[in-house]
mmCIF file of C-alpha atoms in Angstrom:
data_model
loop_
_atom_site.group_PDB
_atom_site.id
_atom_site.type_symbol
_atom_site.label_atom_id
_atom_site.label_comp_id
_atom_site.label_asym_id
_atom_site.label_seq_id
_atom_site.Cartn_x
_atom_site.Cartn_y
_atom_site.Cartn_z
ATOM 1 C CA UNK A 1 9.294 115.537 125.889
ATOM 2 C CA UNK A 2 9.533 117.182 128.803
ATOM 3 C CA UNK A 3 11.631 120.069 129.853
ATOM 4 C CA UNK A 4 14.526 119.338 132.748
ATOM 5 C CA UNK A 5 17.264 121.629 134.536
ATOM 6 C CA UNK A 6 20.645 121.256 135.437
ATOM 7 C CA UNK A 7 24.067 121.791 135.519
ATOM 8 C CA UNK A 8 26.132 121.288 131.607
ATOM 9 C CA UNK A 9 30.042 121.689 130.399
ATOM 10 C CA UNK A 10 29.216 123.296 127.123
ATOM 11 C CA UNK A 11 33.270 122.894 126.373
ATOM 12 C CA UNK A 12 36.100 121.091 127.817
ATOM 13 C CA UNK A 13 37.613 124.914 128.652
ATOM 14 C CA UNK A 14 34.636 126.307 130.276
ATOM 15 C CA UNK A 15 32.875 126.019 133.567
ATOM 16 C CA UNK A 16 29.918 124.104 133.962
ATOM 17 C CA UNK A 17 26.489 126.442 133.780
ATOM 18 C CA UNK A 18 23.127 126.399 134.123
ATOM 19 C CA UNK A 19 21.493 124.875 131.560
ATOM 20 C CA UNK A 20 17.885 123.240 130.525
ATOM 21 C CA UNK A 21 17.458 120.830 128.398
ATOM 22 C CA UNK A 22 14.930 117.680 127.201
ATOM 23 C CA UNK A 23 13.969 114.234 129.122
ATOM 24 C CA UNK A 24 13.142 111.615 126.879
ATOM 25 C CA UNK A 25 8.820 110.722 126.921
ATOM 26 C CA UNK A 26 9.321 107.587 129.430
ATOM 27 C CA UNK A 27 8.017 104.323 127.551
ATOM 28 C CA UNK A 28 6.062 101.902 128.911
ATOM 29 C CA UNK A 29 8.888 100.042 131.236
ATOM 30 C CA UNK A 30 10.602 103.334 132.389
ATOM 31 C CA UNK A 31 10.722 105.056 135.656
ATOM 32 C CA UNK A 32 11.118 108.829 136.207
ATOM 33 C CA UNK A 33 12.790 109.951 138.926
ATOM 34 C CA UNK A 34 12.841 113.132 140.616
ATOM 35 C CA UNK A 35 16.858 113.725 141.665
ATOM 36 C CA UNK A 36 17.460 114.735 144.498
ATOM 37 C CA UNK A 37 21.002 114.549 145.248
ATOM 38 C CA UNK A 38 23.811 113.707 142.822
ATOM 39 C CA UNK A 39 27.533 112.496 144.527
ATOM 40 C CA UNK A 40 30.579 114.585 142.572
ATOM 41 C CA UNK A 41 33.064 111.327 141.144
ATOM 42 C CA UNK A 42 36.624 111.848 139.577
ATOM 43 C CA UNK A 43 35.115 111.311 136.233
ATOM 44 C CA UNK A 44 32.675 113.667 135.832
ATOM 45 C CA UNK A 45 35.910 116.072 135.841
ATOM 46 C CA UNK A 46 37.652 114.097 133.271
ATOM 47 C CA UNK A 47 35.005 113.346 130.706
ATOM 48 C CA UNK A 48 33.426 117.706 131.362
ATOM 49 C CA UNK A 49 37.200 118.633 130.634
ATOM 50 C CA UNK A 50 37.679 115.554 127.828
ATOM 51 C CA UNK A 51 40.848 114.416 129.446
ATOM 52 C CA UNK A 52 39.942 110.809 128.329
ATOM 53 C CA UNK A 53 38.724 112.093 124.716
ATOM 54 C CA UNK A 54 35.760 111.714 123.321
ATOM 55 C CA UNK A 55 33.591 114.037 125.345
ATOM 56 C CA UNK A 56 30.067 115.210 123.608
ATOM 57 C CA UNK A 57 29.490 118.371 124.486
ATOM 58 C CA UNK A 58 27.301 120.140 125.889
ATOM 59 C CA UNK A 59 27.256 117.352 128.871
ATOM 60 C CA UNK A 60 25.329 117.019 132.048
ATOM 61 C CA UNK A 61 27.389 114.884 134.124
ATOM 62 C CA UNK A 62 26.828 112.592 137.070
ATOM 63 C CA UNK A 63 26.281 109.117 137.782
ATOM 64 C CA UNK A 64 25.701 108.820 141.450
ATOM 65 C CA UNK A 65 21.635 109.516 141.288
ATOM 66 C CA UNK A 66 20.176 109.138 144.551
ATOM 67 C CA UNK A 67 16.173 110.228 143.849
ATOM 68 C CA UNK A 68 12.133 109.429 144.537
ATOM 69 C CA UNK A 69 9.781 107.688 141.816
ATOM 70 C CA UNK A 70 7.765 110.182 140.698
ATOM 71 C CA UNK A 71 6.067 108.185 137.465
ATOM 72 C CA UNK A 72 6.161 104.433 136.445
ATOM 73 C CA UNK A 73 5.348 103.087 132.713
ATOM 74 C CA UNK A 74 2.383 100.682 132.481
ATOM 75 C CA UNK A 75 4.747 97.402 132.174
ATOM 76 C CA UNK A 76 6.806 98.564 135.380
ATOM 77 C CA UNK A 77 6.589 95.755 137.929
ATOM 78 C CA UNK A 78 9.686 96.781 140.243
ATOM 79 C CA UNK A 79 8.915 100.157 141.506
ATOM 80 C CA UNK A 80 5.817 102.333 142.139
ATOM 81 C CA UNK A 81 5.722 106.240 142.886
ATOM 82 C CA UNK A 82 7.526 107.247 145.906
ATOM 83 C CA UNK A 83 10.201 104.548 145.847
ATOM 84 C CA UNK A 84 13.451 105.499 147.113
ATOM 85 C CA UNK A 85 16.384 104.445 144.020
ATOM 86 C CA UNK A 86 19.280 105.609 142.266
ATOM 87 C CA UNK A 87 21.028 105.461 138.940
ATOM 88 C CA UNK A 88 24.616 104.401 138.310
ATOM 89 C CA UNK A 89 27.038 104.552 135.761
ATOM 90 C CA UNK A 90 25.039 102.983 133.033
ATOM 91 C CA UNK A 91 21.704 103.108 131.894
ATOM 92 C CA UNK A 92 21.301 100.388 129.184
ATOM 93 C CA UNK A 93 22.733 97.395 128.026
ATOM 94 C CA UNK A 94 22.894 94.692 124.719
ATOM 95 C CA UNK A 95 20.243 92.427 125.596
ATOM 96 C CA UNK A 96 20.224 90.533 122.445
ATOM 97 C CA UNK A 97 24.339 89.865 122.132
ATOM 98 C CA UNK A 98 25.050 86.240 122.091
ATOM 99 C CA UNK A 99 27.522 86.866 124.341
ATOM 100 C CA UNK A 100 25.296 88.628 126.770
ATOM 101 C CA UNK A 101 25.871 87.742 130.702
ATOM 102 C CA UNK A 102 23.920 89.619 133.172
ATOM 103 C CA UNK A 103 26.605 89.443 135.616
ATOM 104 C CA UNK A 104 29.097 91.248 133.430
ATOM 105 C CA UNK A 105 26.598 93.153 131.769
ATOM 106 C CA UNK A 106 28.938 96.260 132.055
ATOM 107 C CA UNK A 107 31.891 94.860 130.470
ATOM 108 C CA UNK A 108 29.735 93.739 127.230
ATOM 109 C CA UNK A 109 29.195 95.477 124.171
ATOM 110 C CA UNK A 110 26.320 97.934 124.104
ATOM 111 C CA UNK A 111 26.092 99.640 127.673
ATOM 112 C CA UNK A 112 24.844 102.828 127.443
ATOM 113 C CA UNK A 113 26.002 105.284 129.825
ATOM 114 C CA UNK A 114 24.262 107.398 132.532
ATOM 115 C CA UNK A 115 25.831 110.990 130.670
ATOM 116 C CA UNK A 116 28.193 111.288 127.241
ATOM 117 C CA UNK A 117 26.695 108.917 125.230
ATOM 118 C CA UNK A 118 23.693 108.431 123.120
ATOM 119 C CA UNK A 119 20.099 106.219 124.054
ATOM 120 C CA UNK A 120 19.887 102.611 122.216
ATOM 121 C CA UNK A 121 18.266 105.054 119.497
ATOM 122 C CA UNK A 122 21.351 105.938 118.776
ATOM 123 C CA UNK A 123 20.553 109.792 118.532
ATOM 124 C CA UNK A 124 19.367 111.070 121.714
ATOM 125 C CA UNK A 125 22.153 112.076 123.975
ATOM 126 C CA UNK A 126 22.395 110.659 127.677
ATOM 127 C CA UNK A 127 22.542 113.124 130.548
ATOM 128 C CA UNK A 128 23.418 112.623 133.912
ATOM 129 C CA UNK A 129 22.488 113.136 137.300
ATOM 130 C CA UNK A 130 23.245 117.175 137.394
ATOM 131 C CA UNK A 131 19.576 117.782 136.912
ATOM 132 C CA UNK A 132 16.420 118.021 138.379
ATOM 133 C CA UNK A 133 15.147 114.996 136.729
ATOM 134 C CA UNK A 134 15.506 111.586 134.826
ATOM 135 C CA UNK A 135 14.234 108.833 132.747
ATOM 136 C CA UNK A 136 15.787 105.703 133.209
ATOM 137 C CA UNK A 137 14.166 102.159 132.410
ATOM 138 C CA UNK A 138 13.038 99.442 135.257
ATOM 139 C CA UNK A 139 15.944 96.825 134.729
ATOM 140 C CA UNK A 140 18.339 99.960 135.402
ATOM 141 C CA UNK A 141 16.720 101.349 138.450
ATOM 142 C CA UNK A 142 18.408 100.300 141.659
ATOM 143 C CA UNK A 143 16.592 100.419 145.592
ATOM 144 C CA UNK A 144 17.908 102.507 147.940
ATOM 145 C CA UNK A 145 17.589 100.306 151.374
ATOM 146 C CA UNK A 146 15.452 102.470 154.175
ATOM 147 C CA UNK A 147 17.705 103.008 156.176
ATOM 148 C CA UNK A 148 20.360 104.591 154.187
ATOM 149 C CA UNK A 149 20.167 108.493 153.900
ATOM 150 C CA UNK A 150 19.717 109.313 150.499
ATOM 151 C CA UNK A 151 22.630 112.163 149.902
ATOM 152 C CA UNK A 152 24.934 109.737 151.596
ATOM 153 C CA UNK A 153 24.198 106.550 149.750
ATOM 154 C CA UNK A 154 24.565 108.464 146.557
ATOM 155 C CA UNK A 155 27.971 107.830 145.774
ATOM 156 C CA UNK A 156 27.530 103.948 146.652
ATOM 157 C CA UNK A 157 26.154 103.763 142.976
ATOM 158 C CA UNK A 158 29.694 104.252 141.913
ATOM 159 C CA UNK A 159 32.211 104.960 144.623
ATOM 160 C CA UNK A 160 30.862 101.606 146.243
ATOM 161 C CA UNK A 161 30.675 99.196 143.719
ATOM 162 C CA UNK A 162 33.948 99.901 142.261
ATOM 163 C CA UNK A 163 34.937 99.493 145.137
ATOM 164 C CA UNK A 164 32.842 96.724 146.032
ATOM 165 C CA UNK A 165 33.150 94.480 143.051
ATOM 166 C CA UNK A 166 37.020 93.662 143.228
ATOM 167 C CA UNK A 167 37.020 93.027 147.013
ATOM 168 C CA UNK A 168 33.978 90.693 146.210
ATOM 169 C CA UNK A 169 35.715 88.870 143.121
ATOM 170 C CA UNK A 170 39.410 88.361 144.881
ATOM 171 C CA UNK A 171 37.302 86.877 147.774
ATOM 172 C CA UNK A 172 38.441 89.595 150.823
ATOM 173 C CA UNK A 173 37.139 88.276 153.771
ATOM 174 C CA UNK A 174 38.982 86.651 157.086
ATOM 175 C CA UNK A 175 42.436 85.285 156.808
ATOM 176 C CA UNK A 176 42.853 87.850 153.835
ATOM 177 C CA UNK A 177 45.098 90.884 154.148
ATOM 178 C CA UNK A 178 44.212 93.822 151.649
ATOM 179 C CA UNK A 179 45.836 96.847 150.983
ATOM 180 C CA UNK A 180 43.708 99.901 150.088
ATOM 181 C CA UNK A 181 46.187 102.522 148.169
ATOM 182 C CA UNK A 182 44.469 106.247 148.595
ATOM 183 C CA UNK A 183 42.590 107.611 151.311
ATOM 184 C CA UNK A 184 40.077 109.321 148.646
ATOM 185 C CA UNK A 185 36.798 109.198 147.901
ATOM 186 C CA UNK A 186 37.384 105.487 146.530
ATOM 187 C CA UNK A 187 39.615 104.764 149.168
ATOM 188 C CA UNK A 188 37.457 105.329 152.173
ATOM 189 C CA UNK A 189 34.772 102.860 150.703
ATOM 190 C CA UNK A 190 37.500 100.270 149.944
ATOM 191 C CA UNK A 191 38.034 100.829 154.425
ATOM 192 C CA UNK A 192 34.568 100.536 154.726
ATOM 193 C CA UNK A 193 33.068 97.510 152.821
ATOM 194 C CA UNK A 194 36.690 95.085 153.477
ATOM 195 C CA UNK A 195 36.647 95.905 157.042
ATOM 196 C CA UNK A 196 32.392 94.507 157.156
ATOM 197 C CA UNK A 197 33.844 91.784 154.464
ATOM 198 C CA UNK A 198 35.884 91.103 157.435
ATOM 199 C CA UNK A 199 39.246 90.741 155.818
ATOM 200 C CA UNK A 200 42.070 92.711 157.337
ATOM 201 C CA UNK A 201 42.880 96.049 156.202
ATOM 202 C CA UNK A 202 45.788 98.524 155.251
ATOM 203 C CA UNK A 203 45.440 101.863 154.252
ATOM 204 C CA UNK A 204 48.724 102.981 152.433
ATOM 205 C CA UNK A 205 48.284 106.751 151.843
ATOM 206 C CA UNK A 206 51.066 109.363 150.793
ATOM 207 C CA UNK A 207 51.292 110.925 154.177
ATOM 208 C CA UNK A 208 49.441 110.011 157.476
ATOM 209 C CA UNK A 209 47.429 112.947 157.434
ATOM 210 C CA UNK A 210 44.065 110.960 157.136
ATOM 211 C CA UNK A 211 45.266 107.926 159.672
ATOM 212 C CA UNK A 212 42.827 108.931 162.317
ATOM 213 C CA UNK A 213 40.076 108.979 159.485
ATOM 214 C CA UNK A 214 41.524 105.470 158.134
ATOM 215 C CA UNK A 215 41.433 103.479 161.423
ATOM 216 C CA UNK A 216 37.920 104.988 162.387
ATOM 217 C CA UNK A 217 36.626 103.860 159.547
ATOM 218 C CA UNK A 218 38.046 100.033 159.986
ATOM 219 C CA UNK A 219 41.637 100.042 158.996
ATOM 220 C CA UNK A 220 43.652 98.311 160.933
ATOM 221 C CA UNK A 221 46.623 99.432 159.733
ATOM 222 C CA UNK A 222 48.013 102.987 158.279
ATOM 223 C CA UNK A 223 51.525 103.779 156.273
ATOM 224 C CA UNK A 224 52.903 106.207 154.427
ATOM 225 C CA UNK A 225 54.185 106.021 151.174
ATOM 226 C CA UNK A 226 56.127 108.614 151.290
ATOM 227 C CA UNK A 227 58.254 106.546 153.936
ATOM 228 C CA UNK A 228 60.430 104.183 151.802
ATOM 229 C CA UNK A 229 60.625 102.340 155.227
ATOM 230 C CA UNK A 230 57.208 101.075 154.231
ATOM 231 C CA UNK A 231 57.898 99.191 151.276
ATOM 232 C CA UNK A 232 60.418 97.190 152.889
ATOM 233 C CA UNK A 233 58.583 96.689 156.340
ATOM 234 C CA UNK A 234 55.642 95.726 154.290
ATOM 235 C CA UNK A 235 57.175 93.384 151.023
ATOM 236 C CA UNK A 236 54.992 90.496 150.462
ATOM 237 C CA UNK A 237 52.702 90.544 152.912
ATOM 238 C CA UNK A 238 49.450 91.187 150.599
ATOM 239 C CA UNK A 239 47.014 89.114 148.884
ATOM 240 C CA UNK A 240 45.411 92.225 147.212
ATOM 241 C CA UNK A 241 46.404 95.113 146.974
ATOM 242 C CA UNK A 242 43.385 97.670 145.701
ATOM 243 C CA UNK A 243 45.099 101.095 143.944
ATOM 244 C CA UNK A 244 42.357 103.807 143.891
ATOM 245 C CA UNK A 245 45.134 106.341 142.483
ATOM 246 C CA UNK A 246 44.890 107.825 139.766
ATOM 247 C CA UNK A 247 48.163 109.262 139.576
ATOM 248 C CA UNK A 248 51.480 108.051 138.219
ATOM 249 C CA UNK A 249 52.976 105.629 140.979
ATOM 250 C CA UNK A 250 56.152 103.520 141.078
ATOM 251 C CA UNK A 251 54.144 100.227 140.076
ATOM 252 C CA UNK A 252 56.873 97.489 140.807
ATOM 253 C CA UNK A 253 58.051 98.602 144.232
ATOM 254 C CA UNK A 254 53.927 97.984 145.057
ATOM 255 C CA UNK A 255 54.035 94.857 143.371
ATOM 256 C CA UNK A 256 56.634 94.106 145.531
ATOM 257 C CA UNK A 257 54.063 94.002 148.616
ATOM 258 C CA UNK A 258 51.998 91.094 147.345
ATOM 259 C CA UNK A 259 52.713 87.735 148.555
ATOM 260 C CA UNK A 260 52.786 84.888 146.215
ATOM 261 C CA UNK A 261 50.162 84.407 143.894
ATOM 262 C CA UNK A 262 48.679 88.091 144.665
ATOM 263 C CA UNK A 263 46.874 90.459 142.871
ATOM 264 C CA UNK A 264 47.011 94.125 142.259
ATOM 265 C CA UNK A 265 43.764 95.647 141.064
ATOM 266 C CA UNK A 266 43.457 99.060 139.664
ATOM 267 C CA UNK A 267 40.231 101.108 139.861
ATOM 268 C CA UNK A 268 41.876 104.063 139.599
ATOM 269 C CA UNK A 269 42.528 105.326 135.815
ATOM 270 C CA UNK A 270 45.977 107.376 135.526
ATOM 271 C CA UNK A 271 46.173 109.354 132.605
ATOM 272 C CA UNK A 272 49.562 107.791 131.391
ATOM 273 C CA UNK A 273 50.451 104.068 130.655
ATOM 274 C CA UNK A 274 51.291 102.101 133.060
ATOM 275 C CA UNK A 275 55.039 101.060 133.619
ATOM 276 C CA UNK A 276 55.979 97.347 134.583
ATOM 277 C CA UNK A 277 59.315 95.207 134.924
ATOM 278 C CA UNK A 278 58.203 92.115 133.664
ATOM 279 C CA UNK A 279 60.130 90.261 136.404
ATOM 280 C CA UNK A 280 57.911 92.184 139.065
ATOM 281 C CA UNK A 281 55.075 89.627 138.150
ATOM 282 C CA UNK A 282 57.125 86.739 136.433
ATOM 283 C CA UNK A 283 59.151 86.354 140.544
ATOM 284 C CA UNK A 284 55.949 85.521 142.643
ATOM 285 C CA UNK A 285 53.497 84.620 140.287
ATOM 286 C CA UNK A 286 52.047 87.889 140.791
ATOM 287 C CA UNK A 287 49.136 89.616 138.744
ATOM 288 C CA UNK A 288 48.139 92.895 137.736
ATOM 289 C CA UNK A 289 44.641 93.424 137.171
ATOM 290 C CA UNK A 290 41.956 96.382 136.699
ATOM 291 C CA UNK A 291 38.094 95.850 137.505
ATOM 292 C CA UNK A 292 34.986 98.408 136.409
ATOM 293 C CA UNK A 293 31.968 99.418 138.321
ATOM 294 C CA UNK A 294 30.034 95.971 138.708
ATOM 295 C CA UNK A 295 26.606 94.948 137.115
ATOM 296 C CA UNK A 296 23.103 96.164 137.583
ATOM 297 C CA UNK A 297 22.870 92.555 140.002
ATOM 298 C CA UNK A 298 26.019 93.227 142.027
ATOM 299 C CA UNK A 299 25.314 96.643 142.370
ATOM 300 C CA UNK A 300 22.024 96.110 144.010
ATOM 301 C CA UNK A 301 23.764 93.328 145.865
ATOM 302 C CA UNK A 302 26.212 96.289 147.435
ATOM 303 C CA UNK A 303 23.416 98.322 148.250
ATOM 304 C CA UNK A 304 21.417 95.234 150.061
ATOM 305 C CA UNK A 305 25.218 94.631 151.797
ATOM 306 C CA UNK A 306 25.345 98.278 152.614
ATOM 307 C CA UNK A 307 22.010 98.237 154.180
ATOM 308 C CA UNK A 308 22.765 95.333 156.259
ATOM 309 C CA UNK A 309 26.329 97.104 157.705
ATOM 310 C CA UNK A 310 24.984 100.774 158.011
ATOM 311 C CA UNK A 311 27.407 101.393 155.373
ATOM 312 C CA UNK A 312 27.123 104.728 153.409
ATOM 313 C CA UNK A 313 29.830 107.217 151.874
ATOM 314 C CA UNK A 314 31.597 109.888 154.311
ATOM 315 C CA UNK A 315 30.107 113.384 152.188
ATOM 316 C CA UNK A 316 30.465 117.288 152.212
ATOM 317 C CA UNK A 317 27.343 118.516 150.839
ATOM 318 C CA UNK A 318 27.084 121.304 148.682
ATOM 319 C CA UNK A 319 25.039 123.746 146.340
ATOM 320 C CA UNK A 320 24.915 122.898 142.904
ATOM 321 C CA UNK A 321 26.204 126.589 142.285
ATOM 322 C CA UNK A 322 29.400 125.839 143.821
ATOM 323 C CA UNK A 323 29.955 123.031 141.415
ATOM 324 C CA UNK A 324 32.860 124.657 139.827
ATOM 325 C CA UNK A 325 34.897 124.838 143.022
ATOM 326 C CA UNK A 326 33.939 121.458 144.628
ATOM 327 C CA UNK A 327 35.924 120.502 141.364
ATOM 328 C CA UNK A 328 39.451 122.516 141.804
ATOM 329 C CA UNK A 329 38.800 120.825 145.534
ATOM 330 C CA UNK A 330 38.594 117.567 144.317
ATOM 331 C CA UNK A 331 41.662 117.862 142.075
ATOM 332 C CA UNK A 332 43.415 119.189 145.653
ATOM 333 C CA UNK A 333 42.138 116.182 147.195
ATOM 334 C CA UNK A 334 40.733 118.736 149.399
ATOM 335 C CA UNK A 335 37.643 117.080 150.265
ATOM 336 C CA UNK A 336 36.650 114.217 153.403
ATOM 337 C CA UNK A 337 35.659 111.944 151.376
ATOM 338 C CA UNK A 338 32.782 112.812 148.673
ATOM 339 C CA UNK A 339 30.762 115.610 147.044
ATOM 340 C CA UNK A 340 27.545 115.421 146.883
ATOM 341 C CA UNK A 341 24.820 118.014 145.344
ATOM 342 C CA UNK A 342 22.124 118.791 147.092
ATOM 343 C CA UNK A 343 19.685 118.833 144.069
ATOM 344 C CA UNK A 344 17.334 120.909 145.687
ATOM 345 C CA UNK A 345 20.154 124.245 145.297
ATOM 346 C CA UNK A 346 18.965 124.280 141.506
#
C-alpha cells in the first residue's frame, strides 16, 4: 500500500488536521490519480461534524476530485497517464443486483462512497478527496473536458450534477419557467446550467444581496423572500421550482408558486422533517420531490454539456491549512460561490 497525505476529522468536535494515511494497491482496472484540487461541499461539514449520524471517524472528506492520471492497471482501456479526470460522490457500485440500472446506479443498493464508507471489501475505509492522492477504478473515473480549468470544474462533480440531474429529468428547457431557491454554491450552478438548458430562470434568494451575481450569471429574474410581496406576485407561475436550501423554510407558501401539475425538487437536505399541508399538493396536482447526485453516465454527460457551454463553478481558492475557516465561512454563507483546495498547499 502506499502512503498518502491529507486533511482528516479525527472527531465530530475537533478540527480537521493533518493526517497520513494508506491508498489501497490499485488492481488491475484502477486508475491513480494525483489530486490536485478538491471543491469544499455542504456535506463534507455535516458528515466531519456527524450531523447526519453515522460518521466513521477519522475521515478524509471530499468528493469534488479534480486530478491528473498518474498510473493505470493493465485492464484500463479509458484513461492513460496524464489524463485530466475527477472523482465524485461515489466510487463503486452493485454490479451484480438484479435490479441494477446504470442510469440510476446511485440510487441502487451497494454504492460505495468517495469518503465515510468502506471498499466492496467491506473493511477498508473510503477517503476522500482531502489528500494528495487516490485510487479509484476505471468505470468511476470521469474526463475533465480541455477546456475546463481544473480547480474550477471541481465542484461540477457534485455541485453540477445535483444540480444538473433534476433540471435534466423535469425537462427545463424553452417554454419552461424554473425557480432556483438559494443563491449558494448549488444555487449558482442551478443559474448556470437552466439558463444554457435554455429554460427561463428565477433566482428567489432571502435578500437581493447577490441579484447582480444572479442575473450575470443567466437569471432572468431576482426576488426576495424575505418580501412577502413575492409570494403573491409570483403564485403559480412555476413548473419547477429547484430548493437548494438546506434550512427550515415555510414549504406550502413555495408550493404555492407552482402552476398546475408542478414540481418542487429538493437537493438541499435540512436537518429537520419537512412540514406539508396536504391540501398544498392535493389543490393543483402539485408534487414534491427530492433528486441525488446523478449516475456515473449523466455525470459525464454534465461535464461533456459543461464543456460545450464554457460552464464551470464560480470558486474562492484556498490553502488546505485554512480548511477550518473556509468551513465557519461556509456555514455564514460567506463565500461567492465555492471552495476549492488548492491541493498543492499540503
Amino acid at each position: 500500500m502506499a502512503l498518502a497525505k491529507g486533511y482528516a476529522a479525527t472527531d465530530a468536535s475537533k478540527p480537521l488536521t493533518p493526517f497520513v494515511f494508506e491508498r489501497r494497491e490499485p488492481n488491475d482496472d484502477d486508475v491513480v490519480i494525483s489530486v490536485k484540487y478538491c471543491g469544499v461541499c455542504h456535506s463534507d461539514i455535516h458528515q466531519a461534524r456527524d450531523e447526519w449520524g453515522g460518521s466513521k471517524f477519522p475521515m478524509v472528506p471530499g468528493h469534488e476530485v479534480a486530478g491528473i492520471v498518474t498510473t493505470v492497471g493493465s485492464k484500463v482501456t479509458k484513461f492513460k497517464t496524464g489524463d485530466r479526470v475527477g472523482v465524485g460522490c461515489f466510487v463503486n457500485s452493485c454490479i451484480k443486483c438484479a435490479a441494477r440500472d446504470a442510469d440510476l446506479e446511485h440510487y441502487m443498493p451497494g454504492i460505495v462512497l468517495t469518503y465515510n464508507d468502506v471498499e466492496a471489501d467491506g473493511v477498508t475505509p473510503t477517503h476522500g478527496g482531502y489528500s494528495d492522492s487516490i485510487v479509484v477504478k476505471e468505470g468511476y473515473v470521469l474526463s475533465i473536458p480541455d477546456n475546463l480549468p481544473l480547480d474550477a470544474a471541481a465542484p461540477l462533480l457534485c455541485a453540477g450534477i445535483t444540480l444538473y440531474s433534476p433540471l435534466r429529468h423535469w425537462k427545463a428547457g424553452p417554454g419552461k419557467k424554473i425557480a432556483i431557491v438559494g443563491m449558494g454554491g448549488l444555487g449558482h450552478m442551478g443559474v448556470k446550467l437552466g439558463h444554457a438548458m435554455g429554460a427561463e430562470i428565477t433566482v428567489l434568494s432571502q435578500t437581493l444581496s447577490k441579484k447582480e451575481d444572479g442575473l450575470k450569471l443567466g437569471a432572468d429574474h431576482y426576488y426576495a423572500t424575505s418580501d412577502p410581496e413575492t409570494f403573491k406576485t409570483l403564485a403559480g407561475t412555476f413548473d419547477v421550482i429547484i430548493c437548494t436550501a438546506g434550512i427550515a423554510i415555510d414549504w406550502n407558501a413555495y408550493l404555492g408558486l407552482l402552476k398546475i401539475d408542478g414540481t418542487m425538487v429538493l437537493v438541499g437536505a435540512p436537518e429537520h422533517p419537512v412540514p406539508v399541508n396536504a391540501f398544498s399538493v392535493i389543490a393543483g396536482r402539485k408534487s414534491l420531490a427530492g433528486s441525488g447526485i446523478g449516475s456515473i453516465k449523466e455525470t459525464q454527460e454534465m461535464l461533456n454539456f459543461c464543456g460545450e457551454h464554457n460552464i464551470v463553478a464560480e470558486i474562492e481558492t484556498i490553502d488546505i491549512k485554512d480548511i477550518n475557516h473556509a468551513y465557519e465561512r461556509v456555514l455564514k454563507s460567506d463565500v461567492r460561490y465555492r471552495f476549492v483546495i488548492d491541493m498543492a498547499t499540503l
